[in-house]
């Protein structure tokens, strides 16, 4: 599976990606280990805990989301994860994940698990399109072949968000 995060993302983007279900706690740790932190948080205790986290240790990994939230609360105190700014970050991460799906990099469940968190946090934003209905009856066992209709819904969402799926984005 292709990584959603490249390592150059701002911690706020990583937090939003985690909160909409686009990434896991292991992805947070992976990001921290590839990320070149700027001076303003390179020595932050929670950032260092992320960098030093053993992804094979379930207890340590379970704290990754909390460490990221603590880092952001301290270093970016004005950031609100329900703001218009955060909603735009969520939209960008969501569209990035949809493009991953079209490139056959993830399975249907990885797309569909984002629907509920996005609906709750951003009050069913227009950019979610009709993914709720397209994801009906999709679970961890659903194959791409069983969810062929999902591709059409994703292509429509990307088109509605001014993205051309044929060229991988804008």
CSV table of C-alpha atoms in Angstrom, one decimal:
chain,number,residue,atom,x,y,z
A,1,UNK,CA,0.0,0.0,0.0
A,2,UNK,CA,1.3,3.4,-1.0
A,3,UNK,CA,2.0,5.8,1.9
A,4,UNK,CA,-0.4,8.7,2.1
A,5,UNK,CA,2.2,10.9,3.9
A,6,UNK,CA,5.4,11.8,2.2
A,7,UNK,CA,7.2,13.1,5.3
A,8,UNK,CA,7.1,16.8,4.4
A,9,UNK,CA,3.6,17.4,5.8
A,10,UNK,CA,3.0,19.8,8.6
A,11,UNK,CA,1.9,18.1,11.9
A,12,UNK,CA,-1.5,19.6,11.6
A,13,UNK,CA,-2.1,17.9,8.3
A,14,UNK,CA,-1.0,14.6,9.9
A,15,UNK,CA,-3.4,15.1,12.8
A,16,UNK,CA,-6.3,15.8,10.4
A,17,UNK,CA,-5.4,12.8,8.3
A,18,UNK,CA,-5.5,10.6,11.4
A,19,UNK,CA,-8.7,12.0,12.6
A,20,UNK,CA,-10.5,11.4,9.4
A,21,UNK,CA,-9.3,7.8,9.3
A,22,UNK,CA,-7.0,8.3,6.3
A,23,UNK,CA,-4.0,7.1,8.2
A,24,UNK,CA,-3.2,4.9,11.3
A,25,UNK,CA,-1.1,5.5,14.4
A,26,UNK,CA,1.7,3.5,12.7
A,27,UNK,CA,1.5,6.0,9.8
A,28,UNK,CA,2.0,8.9,12.3
A,29,UNK,CA,5.2,7.2,13.6
A,30,UNK,CA,6.4,6.5,10.0
A,31,UNK,CA,5.8,10.2,9.2
A,32,UNK,CA,7.8,11.4,12.2
A,33,UNK,CA,10.7,9.2,11.3
A,34,UNK,CA,10.9,10.7,7.7
A,35,UNK,CA,10.0,14.2,8.7
A,36,UNK,CA,12.7,16.9,9.0
A,37,UNK,CA,11.2,18.9,11.9
A,38,UNK,CA,11.8,22.7,11.9
A,39,UNK,CA,13.4,24.4,14.8
A,40,UNK,CA,10.2,25.3,16.5
A,41,UNK,CA,9.3,21.7,17.4
A,42,UNK,CA,12.4,19.6,16.6
A,43,UNK,CA,13.2,19.2,20.3
A,44,UNK,CA,9.5,19.0,21.5
A,45,UNK,CA,9.1,16.0,23.9
A,46,UNK,CA,6.1,14.6,22.1
A,47,UNK,CA,7.7,14.9,18.7
A,48,UNK,CA,10.7,13.1,20.0
A,49,UNK,CA,8.5,10.4,21.5
A,50,UNK,CA,7.0,9.9,18.1
A,51,UNK,CA,10.4,9.6,16.5
A,52,UNK,CA,11.5,7.1,19.1
A,53,UNK,CA,8.3,5.1,19.1
A,54,UNK,CA,8.7,1.4,18.3
A,55,UNK,CA,5.9,0.6,15.9
A,56,UNK,CA,6.0,-3.0,17.0
A,57,UNK,CA,5.1,-2.0,20.6
A,58,UNK,CA,1.3,-1.8,20.7
A,59,UNK,CA,1.3,0.2,23.9
A,60,UNK,CA,3.8,2.8,22.6
A,61,UNK,CA,2.0,2.9,19.2
A,62,UNK,CA,-1.3,3.5,21.0
A,63,UNK,CA,0.1,6.8,22.3
A,64,UNK,CA,1.1,8.2,18.9
A,65,UNK,CA,-2.2,10.1,18.3
A,66,UNK,CA,-2.0,11.6,21.8
A,67,UNK,CA,1.6,12.7,21.3
A,68,UNK,CA,0.7,14.3,18.0
A,69,UNK,CA,-2.3,16.1,19.6
A,70,UNK,CA,-0.1,17.3,22.5
A,71,UNK,CA,2.6,18.6,20.1
A,72,UNK,CA,0.1,20.6,18.2
A,73,UNK,CA,-1.6,22.0,21.3
A,74,UNK,CA,1.7,23.3,22.5
A,75,UNK,CA,3.3,24.4,19.3
A,76,UNK,CA,0.2,25.5,17.3
A,77,UNK,CA,-2.1,26.7,20.1
A,78,UNK,CA,-4.4,28.6,17.7
A,79,UNK,CA,-5.1,25.6,15.5
A,80,UNK,CA,-8.7,24.3,15.7
A,81,UNK,CA,-9.3,20.9,14.1
A,82,UNK,CA,-12.9,21.8,13.3
A,83,UNK,CA,-12.0,25.1,11.6
A,84,UNK,CA,-12.3,26.0,7.9
A,85,UNK,CA,-8.6,25.6,7.6
A,86,UNK,CA,-8.8,22.1,9.1
A,87,UNK,CA,-11.7,21.2,6.8
A,88,UNK,CA,-9.6,22.2,3.8
A,89,UNK,CA,-6.7,20.1,5.0
A,90,UNK,CA,-9.2,17.2,5.5
A,91,UNK,CA,-10.4,17.7,1.9
A,92,UNK,CA,-6.9,17.6,0.6
A,93,UNK,CA,-6.0,14.4,2.5
A,94,UNK,CA,-9.3,12.8,1.5
A,95,UNK,CA,-8.7,13.5,-2.2
A,96,UNK,CA,-5.2,12.3,-1.9
A,97,UNK,CA,-6.5,9.0,-0.5
A,98,UNK,CA,-9.1,8.7,-3.3
A,99,UNK,CA,-6.3,9.1,-5.9
A,100,UNK,CA,-4.4,6.3,-4.1
A,101,UNK,CA,-7.5,4.1,-4.5
A,102,UNK,CA,-7.7,4.8,-8.3
A,103,UNK,CA,-4.0,3.8,-8.5
A,104,UNK,CA,-4.9,0.4,-7.0
A,105,UNK,CA,-2.9,1.3,-3.9
A,106,UNK,CA,-5.6,0.6,-1.3
A,107,UNK,CA,-8.7,-1.5,-0.8
A,108,UNK,CA,-12.3,-0.2,-0.6
A,109,UNK,CA,-12.4,-0.3,3.2
A,110,UNK,CA,-9.5,2.2,3.5
A,111,UNK,CA,-11.6,4.7,1.6
A,112,UNK,CA,-14.9,4.0,3.2
A,113,UNK,CA,-13.7,4.1,6.8
A,114,UNK,CA,-13.1,7.9,6.3
A,115,UNK,CA,-16.8,8.6,5.7
A,116,UNK,CA,-18.1,8.6,9.3
A,117,UNK,CA,-15.3,10.7,10.8
A,118,UNK,CA,-15.6,13.3,8.1
A,119,UNK,CA,-19.3,13.5,8.4
A,120,UNK,CA,-19.1,13.9,12.2
A,121,UNK,CA,-16.2,16.4,12.3
A,122,UNK,CA,-17.2,18.6,9.3
A,123,UNK,CA,-20.9,18.1,9.2
A,124,UNK,CA,-21.2,16.2,5.9
A,125,UNK,CA,-19.2,18.5,3.7
A,126,UNK,CA,-20.1,18.8,0.0
A,127,UNK,CA,-16.7,17.5,-1.0
A,128,UNK,CA,-17.5,14.1,0.5
A,129,UNK,CA,-19.9,13.6,-2.5
A,130,UNK,CA,-22.1,10.5,-2.4
A,131,UNK,CA,-19.4,8.3,-0.8
A,132,UNK,CA,-21.7,7.4,2.1
A,133,UNK,CA,-24.1,5.6,-0.3
A,134,UNK,CA,-21.2,4.1,-2.4
A,135,UNK,CA,-19.7,2.7,0.8
A,136,UNK,CA,-22.9,1.0,2.0
A,137,UNK,CA,-22.3,-2.6,2.8
A,138,UNK,CA,-18.5,-2.2,2.5
A,139,UNK,CA,-16.3,-3.8,5.2
A,140,UNK,CA,-12.8,-5.1,5.7
A,141,UNK,CA,-13.5,-8.2,3.5
A,142,UNK,CA,-14.9,-6.3,0.5
A,143,UNK,CA,-12.7,-6.6,-2.6
A,144,UNK,CA,-12.2,-4.1,-5.3
A,145,UNK,CA,-14.2,-6.4,-7.6
A,146,UNK,CA,-17.2,-6.4,-5.2
A,147,UNK,CA,-17.0,-2.6,-5.0
A,148,UNK,CA,-16.7,-1.7,-8.6
A,149,UNK,CA,-19.3,1.1,-8.2
A,150,UNK,CA,-16.9,2.8,-5.8
A,151,UNK,CA,-14.5,3.7,-8.6
A,152,UNK,CA,-17.4,5.7,-10.4
A,153,UNK,CA,-18.2,7.5,-7.1
A,154,UNK,CA,-14.6,8.4,-6.6
A,155,UNK,CA,-14.1,9.6,-10.1
A,156,UNK,CA,-17.2,11.8,-9.7
A,157,UNK,CA,-15.9,13.2,-6.4
A,158,UNK,CA,-12.6,14.1,-7.9
A,159,UNK,CA,-14.3,15.7,-10.9
A,160,UNK,CA,-16.6,17.7,-8.6
A,161,UNK,CA,-13.5,18.9,-6.7
A,162,UNK,CA,-11.9,20.0,-10.0
A,163,UNK,CA,-9.5,17.0,-10.2
A,164,UNK,CA,-8.8,15.0,-13.2
A,165,UNK,CA,-8.3,11.4,-12.2
A,166,UNK,CA,-6.6,10.6,-15.5
A,167,UNK,CA,-3.6,12.7,-14.6
A,168,UNK,CA,-3.5,12.0,-10.9
A,169,UNK,CA,-4.9,15.3,-9.7
A,170,UNK,CA,-5.0,19.0,-10.6
